[in-house]
Short mmCIF file of C-alpha atoms in Angstrom, two decimals:
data_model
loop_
_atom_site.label_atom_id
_atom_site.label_comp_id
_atom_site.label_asym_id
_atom_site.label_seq_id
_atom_site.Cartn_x
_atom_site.Cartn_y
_atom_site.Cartn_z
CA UNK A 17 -1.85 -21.65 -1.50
CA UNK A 18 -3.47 -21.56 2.27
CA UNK A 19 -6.77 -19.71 3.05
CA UNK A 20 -8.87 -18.57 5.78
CA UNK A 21 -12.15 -17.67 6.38
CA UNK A 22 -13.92 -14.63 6.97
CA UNK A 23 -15.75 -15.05 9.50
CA UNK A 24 -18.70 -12.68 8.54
CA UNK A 25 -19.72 -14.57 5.42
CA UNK A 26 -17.82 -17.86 5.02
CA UNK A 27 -15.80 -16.83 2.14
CA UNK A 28 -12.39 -18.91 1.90
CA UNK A 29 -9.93 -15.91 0.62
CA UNK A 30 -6.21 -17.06 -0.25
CA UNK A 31 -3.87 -15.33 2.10
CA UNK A 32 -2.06 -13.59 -0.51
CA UNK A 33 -4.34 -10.93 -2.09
CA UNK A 34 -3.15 -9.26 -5.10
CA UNK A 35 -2.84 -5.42 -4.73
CA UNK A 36 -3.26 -3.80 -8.23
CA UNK A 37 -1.63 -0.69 -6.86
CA UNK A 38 1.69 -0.98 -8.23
CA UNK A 39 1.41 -2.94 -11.35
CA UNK A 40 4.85 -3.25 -13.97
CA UNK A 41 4.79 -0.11 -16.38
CA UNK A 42 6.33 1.50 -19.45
CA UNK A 43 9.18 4.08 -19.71
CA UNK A 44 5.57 6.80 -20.33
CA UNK A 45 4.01 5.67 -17.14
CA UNK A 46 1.31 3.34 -18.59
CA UNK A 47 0.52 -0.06 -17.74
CA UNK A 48 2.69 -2.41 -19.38
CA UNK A 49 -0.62 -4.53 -20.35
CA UNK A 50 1.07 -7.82 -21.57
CA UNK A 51 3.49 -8.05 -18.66
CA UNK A 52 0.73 -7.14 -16.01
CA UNK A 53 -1.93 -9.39 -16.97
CA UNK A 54 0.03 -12.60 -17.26
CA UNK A 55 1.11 -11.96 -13.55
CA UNK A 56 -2.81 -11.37 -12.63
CA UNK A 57 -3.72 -14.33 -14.60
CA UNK A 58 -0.34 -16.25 -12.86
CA UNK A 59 -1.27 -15.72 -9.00
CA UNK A 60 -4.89 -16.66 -9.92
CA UNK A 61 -3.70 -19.88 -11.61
CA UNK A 62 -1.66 -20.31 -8.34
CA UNK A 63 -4.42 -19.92 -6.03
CA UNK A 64 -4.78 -16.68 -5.36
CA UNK A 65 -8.40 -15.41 -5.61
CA UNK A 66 -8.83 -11.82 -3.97
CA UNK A 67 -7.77 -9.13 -6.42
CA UNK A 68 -7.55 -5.14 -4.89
CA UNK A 69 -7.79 -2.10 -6.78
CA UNK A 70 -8.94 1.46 -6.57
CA UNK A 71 -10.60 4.41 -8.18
CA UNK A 72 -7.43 6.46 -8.25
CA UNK A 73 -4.76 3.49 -8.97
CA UNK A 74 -2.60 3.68 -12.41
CA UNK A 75 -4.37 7.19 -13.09
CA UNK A 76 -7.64 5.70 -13.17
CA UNK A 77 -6.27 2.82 -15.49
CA UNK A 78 -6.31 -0.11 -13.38
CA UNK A 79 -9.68 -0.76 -12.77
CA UNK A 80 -10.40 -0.99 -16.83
CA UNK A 81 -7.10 -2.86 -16.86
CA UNK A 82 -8.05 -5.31 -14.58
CA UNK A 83 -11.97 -5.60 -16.44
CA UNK A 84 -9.66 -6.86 -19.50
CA UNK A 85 -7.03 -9.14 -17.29
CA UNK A 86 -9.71 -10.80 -15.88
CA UNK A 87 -11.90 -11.98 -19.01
CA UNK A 88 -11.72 -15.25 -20.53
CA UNK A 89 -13.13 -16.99 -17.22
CA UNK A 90 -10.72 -15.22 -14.81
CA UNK A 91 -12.92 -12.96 -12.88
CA UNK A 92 -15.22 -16.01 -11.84
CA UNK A 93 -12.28 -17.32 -10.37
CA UNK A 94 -11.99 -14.29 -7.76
CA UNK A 95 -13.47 -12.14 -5.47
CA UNK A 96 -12.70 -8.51 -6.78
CA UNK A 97 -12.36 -5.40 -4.71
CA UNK A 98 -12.45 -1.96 -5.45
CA UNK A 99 -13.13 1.02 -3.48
CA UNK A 100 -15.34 4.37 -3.64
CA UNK A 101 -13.03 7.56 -3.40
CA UNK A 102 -14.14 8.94 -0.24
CA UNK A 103 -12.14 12.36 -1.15
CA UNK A 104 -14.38 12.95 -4.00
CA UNK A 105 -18.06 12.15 -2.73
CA UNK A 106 -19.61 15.66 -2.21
CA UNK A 107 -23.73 14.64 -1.82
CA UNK A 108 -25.38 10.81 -1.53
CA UNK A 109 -25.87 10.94 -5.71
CA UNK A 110 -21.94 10.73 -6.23
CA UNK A 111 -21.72 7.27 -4.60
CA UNK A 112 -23.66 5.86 -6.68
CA UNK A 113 -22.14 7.48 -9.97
CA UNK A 114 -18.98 6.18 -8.69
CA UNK A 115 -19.81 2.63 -7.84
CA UNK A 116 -21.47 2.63 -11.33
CA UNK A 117 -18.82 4.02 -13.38
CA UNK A 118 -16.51 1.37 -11.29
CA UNK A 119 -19.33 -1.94 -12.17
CA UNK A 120 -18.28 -0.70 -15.86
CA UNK A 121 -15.18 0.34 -15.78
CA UNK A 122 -14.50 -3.09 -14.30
CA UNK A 123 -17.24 -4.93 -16.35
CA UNK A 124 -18.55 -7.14 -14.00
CA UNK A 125 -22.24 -6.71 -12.49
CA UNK A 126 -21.05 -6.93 -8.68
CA UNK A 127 -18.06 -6.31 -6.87
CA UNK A 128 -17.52 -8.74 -4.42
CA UNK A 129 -15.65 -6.50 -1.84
CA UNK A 130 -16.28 -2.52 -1.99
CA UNK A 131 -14.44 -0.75 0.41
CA UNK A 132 -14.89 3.56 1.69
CA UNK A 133 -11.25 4.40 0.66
CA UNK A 134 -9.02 6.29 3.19
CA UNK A 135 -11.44 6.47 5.99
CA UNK A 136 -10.41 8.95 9.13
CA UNK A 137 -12.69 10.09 11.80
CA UNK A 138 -13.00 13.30 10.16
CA UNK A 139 -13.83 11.83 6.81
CA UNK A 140 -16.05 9.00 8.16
CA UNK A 141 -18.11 11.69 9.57
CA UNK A 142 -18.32 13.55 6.31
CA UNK A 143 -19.47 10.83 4.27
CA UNK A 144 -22.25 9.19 7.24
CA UNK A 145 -23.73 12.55 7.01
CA UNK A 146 -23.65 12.81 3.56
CA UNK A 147 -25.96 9.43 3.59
CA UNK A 148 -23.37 6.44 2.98
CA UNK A 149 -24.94 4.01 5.21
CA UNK A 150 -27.92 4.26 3.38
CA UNK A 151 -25.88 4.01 0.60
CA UNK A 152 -24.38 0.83 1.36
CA UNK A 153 -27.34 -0.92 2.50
CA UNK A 154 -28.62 0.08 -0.89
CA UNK A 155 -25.81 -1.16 -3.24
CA UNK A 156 -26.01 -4.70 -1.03
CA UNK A 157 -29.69 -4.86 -1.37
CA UNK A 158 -29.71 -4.29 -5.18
CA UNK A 159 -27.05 -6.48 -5.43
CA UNK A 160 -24.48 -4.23 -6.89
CA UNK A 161 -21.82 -4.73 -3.87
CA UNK A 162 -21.82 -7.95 -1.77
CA UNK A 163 -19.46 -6.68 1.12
CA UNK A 164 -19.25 -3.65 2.60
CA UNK A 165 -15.95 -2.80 3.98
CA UNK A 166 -13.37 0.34 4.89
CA UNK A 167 -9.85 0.89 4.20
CA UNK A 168 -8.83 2.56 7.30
CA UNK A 169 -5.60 5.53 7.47
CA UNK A 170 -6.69 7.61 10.70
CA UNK A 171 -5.38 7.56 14.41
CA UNK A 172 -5.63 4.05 16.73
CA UNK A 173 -7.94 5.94 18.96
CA UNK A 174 -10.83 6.39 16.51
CA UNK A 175 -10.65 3.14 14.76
CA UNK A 176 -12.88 0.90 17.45
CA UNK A 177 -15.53 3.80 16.92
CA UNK A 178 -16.08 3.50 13.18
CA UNK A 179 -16.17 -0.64 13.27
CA UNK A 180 -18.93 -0.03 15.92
CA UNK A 181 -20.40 2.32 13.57
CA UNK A 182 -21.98 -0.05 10.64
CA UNK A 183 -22.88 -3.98 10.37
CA UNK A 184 -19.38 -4.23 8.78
CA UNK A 185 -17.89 -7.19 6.72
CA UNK A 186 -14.10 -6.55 6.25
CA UNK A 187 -11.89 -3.56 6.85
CA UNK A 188 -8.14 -3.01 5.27
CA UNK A 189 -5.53 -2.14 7.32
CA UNK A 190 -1.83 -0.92 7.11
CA UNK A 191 0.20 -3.67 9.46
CA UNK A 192 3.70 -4.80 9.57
CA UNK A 193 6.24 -5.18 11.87
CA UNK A 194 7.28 -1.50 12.10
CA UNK A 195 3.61 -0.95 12.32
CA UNK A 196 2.29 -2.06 15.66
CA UNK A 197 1.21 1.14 16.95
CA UNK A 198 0.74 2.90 14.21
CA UNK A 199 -2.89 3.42 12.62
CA UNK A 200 -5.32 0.82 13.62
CA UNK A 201 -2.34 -1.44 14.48
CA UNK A 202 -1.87 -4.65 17.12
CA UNK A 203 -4.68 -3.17 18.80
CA UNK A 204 -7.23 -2.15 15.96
CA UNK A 205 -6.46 -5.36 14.57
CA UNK A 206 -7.44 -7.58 17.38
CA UNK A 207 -10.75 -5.21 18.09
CA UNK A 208 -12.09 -5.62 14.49
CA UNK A 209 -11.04 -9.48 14.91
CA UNK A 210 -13.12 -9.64 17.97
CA UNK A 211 -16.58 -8.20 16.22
CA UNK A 212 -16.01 -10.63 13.51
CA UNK A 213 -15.09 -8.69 10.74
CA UNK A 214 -12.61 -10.38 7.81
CA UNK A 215 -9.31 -8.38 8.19
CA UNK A 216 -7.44 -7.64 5.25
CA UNK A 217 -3.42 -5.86 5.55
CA UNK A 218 -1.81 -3.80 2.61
CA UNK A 219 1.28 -2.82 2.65
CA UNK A 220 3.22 -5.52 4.28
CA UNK A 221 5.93 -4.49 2.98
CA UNK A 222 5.94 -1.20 4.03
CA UNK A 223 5.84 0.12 0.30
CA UNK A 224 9.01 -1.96 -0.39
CA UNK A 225 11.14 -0.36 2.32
CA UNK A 226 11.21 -4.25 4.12
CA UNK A 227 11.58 -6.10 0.64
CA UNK A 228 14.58 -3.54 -0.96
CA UNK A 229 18.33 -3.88 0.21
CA UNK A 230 18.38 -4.44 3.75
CA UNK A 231 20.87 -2.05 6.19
CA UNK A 232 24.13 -4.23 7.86
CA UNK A 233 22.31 -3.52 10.73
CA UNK A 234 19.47 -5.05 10.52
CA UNK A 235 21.33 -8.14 8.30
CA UNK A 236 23.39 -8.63 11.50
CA UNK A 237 20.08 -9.38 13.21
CA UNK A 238 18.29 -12.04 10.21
CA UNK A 239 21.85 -14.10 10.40
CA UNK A 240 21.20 -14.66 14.00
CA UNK A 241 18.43 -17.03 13.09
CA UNK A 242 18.32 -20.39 12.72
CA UNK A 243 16.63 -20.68 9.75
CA UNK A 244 18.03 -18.09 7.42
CA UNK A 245 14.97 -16.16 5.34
CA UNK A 246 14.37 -13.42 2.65
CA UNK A 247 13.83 -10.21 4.06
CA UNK A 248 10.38 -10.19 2.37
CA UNK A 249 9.81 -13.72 4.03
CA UNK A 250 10.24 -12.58 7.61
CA UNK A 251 8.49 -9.32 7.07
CA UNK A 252 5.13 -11.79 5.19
CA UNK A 253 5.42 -14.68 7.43
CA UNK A 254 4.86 -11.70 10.74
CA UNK A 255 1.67 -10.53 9.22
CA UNK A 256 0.22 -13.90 8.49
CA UNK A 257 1.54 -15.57 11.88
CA UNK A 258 -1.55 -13.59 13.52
CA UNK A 259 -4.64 -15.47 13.14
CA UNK A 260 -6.83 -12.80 13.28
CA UNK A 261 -5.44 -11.63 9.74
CA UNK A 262 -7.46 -12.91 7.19
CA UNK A 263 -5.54 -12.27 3.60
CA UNK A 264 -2.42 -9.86 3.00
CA UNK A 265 -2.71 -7.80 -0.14
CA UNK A 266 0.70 -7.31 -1.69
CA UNK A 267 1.58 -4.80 -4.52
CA UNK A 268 4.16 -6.92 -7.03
CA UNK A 269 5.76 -4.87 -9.96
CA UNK A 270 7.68 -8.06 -10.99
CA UNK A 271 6.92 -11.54 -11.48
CA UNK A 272 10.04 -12.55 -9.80
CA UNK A 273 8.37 -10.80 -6.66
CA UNK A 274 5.02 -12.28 -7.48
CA UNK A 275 6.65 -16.19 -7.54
CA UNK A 276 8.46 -15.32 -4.47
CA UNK A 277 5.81 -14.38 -2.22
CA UNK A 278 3.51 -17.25 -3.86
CA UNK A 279 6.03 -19.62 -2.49
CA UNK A 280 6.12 -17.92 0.88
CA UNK A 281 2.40 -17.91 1.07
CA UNK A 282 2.76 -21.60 1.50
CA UNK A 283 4.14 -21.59 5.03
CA UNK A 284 2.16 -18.69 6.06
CA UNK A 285 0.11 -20.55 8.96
CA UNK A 286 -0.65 -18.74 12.43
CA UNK A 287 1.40 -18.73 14.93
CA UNK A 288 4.17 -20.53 12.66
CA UNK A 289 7.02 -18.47 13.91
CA UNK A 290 8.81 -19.68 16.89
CA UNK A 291 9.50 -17.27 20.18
CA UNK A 292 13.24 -16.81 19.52
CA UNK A 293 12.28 -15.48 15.63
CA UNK A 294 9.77 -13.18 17.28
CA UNK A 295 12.17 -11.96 19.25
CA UNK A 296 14.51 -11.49 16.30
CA UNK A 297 11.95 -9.52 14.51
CA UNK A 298 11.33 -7.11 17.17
CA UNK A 299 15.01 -6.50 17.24
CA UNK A 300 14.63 -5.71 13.44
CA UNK A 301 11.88 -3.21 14.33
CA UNK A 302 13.71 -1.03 17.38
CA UNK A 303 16.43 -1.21 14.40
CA UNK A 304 14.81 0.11 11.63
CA UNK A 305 13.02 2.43 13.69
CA UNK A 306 16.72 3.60 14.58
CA UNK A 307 17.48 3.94 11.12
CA UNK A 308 14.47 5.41 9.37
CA UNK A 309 14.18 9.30 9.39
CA UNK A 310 10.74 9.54 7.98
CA UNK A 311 7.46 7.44 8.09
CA UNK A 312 7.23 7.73 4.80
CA UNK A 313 5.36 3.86 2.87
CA UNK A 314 5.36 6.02 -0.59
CA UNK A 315 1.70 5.44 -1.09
CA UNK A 316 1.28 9.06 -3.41
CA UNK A 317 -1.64 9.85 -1.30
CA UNK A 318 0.09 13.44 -1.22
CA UNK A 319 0.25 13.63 -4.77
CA UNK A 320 -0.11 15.41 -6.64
CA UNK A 321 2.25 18.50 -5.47
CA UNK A 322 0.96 22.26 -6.48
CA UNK A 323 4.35 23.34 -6.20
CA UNK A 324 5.70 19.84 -8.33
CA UNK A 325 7.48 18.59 -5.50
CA UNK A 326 7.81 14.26 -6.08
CA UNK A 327 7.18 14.05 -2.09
CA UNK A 328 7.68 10.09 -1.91
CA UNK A 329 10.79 10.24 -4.05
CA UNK A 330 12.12 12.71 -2.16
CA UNK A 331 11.67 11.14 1.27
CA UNK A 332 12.22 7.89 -0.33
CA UNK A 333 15.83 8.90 -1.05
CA UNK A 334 16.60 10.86 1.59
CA UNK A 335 15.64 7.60 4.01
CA UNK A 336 18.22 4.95 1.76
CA UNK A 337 20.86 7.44 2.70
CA UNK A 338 20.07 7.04 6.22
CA UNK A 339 19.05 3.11 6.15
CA UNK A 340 21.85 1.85 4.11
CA UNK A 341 24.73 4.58 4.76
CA UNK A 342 24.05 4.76 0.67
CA UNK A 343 25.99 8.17 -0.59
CA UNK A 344 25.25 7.46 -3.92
CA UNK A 345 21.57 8.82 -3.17
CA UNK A 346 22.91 12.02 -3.37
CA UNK A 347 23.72 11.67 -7.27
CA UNK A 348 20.35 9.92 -7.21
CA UNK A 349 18.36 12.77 -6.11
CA UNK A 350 19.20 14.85 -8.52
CA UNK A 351 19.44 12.41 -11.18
CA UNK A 352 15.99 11.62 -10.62
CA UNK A 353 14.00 14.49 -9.52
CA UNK A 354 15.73 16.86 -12.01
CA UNK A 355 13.53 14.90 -14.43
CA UNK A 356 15.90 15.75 -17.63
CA UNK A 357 14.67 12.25 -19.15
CA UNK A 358 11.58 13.27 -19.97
CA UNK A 359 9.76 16.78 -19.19
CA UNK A 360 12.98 18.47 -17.49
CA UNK A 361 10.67 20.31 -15.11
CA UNK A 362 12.37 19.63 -11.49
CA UNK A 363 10.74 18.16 -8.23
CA UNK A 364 13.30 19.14 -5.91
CA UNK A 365 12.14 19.73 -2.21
CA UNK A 366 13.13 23.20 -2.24
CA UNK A 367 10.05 24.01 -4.62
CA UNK A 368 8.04 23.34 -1.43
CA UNK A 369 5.71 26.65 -0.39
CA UNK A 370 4.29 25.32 2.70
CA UNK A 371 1.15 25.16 1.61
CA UNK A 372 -0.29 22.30 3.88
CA UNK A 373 -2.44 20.32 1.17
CA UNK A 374 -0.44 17.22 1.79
CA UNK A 375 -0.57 17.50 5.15
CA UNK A 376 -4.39 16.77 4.78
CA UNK A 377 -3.73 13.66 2.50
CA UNK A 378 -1.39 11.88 4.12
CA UNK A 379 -2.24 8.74 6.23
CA UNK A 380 0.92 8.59 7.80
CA UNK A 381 0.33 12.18 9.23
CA UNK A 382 3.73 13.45 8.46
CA UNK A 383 4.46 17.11 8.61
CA UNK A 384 5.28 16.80 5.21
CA UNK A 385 6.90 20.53 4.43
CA UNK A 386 8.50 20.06 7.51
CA UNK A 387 10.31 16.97 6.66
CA UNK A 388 10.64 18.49 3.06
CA UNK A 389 13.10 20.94 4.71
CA UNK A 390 15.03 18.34 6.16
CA UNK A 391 15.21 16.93 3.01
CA UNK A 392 16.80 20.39 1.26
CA UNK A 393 19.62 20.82 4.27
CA UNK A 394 20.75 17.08 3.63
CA UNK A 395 20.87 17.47 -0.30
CA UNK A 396 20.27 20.81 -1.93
CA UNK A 397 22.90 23.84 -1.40
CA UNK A 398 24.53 26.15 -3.38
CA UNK A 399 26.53 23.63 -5.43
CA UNK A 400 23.69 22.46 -7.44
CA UNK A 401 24.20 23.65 -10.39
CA UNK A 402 27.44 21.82 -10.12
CA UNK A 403 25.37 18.28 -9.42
CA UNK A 404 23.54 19.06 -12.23
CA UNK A 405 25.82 19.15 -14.27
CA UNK A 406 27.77 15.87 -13.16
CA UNK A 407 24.58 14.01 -13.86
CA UNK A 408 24.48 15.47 -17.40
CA UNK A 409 27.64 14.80 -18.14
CA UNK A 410 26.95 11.23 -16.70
CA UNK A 411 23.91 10.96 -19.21
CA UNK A 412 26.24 12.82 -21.82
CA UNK A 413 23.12 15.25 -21.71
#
């Protein structure tokens, strides 16, 4: 395993983080506890020492997962983060009754990293005025948090503004190769480099959409290389060849994924890439940008749906049939969102009322019923009740 420093405190983090966020679960939705904590406990043996999580992650169940993945000696072996739900702070008292209920849910006297989760302009104004500086300064003083730190999902324009804003010591960003411009990007990323803050990147993957099965198009591209890669090694080795990144958290579901990236984390020095793959990765980007309908990284920051619509499912479907020419998402869509393994209450786009509450959530800033629309004219229609009934008789339902 490499690492590099943050340059605020010293800390030597492993470039691979591990991002609790989409952990291997049962057929009911709960953490498959066995299989999860012997991957924790494997990319800790390997090196890894920075483990994410959230408030809101696994239904509220990963941060008491994690407090029992971590015993036995593992938690001294890492720097744990966890973040206070921004959303949900109404007055200065709830910060502290979250970061509280988090030191117990987690069962460790300090988190090493605590982050302001989903922080916009709008929402970083909210919570300064609701006293979180004071806040902060308070939880590093008593010794409950050691870094202070935001996750950041707002426009590139108001990003220098909040690092300027507080003696910062890390901030999370969303950066990949389809991601330059997008959020704090290239640009944000450099800036919070430049004041000396540690710089952590989630989804590097671009919730899976760069790991999954990769369009011709964009194959056609990889095989012009020299030095043939995984998809998931070309979109990792990206992130990491900037120097000003400082670890790259990465949400594994399986331990084959978990071994993989491990391995690739071993070659993941700066500027390690050469200018003719560079140049072959920004090919991949103008193609996938060709290719992919909606900006969709399937984070469930829209969820949940009044109107029971599975937004990231549905988007997440309707972009494979665009990216890979794949026509068997249309049996998949309703296979799927019909839901007639378990509850058989639908979450078809159609059940969309426009009711703008995603709109709000979404760091992406998609115009969600919008796109929700595109998603009906592409897959629902007045044959239906005909697909439904080919995927029951598929299921012999």
């Amino acid at each position: 395993m490499l690492y590099r420093t943050n340059p605020k405190n010293g800390d030597k983090l492993s470039i691979l983080g591990f991002g609790a966020m989409r952990l291997p679960t049962k057929e009911d939705g709960s953490i498959d506890e066995e299989k999860a904590t012997k991957m924790v406990r494997y990319a800790i043996d390997n090196g890894v020492n920075l483990v994410d999580t959230a408030w809101p992650y696994h239904m509220g169940e990963c941060e008491p997962f994690l407090a029992r993945a971590l015993s036995e000696g593992y938690r001294e072996k890492v720097k744990l983060s966890t973040k206070l739900p921004t959303w949900a702070v109404n007055t200065r008292e709830d910060m502290d009754k979250f970061l509280n209920a988090q030191l117990e849910k987690l069962n460790t006297k300090q988190i090493d990293y605590y982050l302001l989760h989903t922080l916009t302009k709008a929402s970083w104004a909210k919570i300064k005025d609701l006293g979180v500086i004071d806040f902060l300064n308070s939880a590093k003083e008593d010794g409950r948090i050691k870094n202070a730190g935001f996750s950041y999902h707002g426009m590139q324009e108001d990003f220098a503004p909040i690092v300027d804003d507080y003696n910062w010591d890390f901030c999370l960003i969303q950066y990949n190769y389809l991601d330059e411009k997008v959020q704090a990007g290239t640009k944000g990323l450099k800036y919070a480099a430049s004041k000396g803050l540690g710089v952590f990147v989630m989804e590097p993957l671009r919730g899976g959409n760069l790991a999954g099965k990769t369009p011709e198009e964009v194959m056609e591209i990889w095989n012009k290389a020299d030095k043939k890669r995984t998809t998931v090694e070309w979109a990792l080795r990206w992130v990491w060849n900037h120097p000003e990144v400082t670890s790259v958290l990465s949400g594994m579901t399986e331990p084959e994924q978990l071994e993989e990236n491990i391995k690739i984390a071993e070659e993941g020095y700066p500027n390690s890439l050469t200018q003719k793959e560079l140049g072959l990765i920004e090919q991949a980007a103008l193609k996938y940008g060709e290719l992919l309908k909606i900006n969709c990284t399937g984070c469930g920051y829209c969820m949940p749906c009044p109107a029971n619509v599975d937004i990231p499912t549905c988007f997440g479907i309707y972009n494979n049939l665009h990216m890979f020419h794949d026509e068997t998402q249309r049996f998949q869509y309703f296979a799927t969102l019909s839901d007639i393994f378990w509850t058989n209450e639908p979450h078809f786009a159609s059940q969309c009322t426009n009711c703008g509450i995603c709109i709000e959530k979404c760091p992406q800033y998609i115009q969600i019923p919008e796109m929700l629309e595109k998603v009906v004219a592409e897959f629902e229609g007045p044959d239906n009740d005909e697909k439904m009934a080919m995927v029951k008789s598929v299921f012999k339902m």
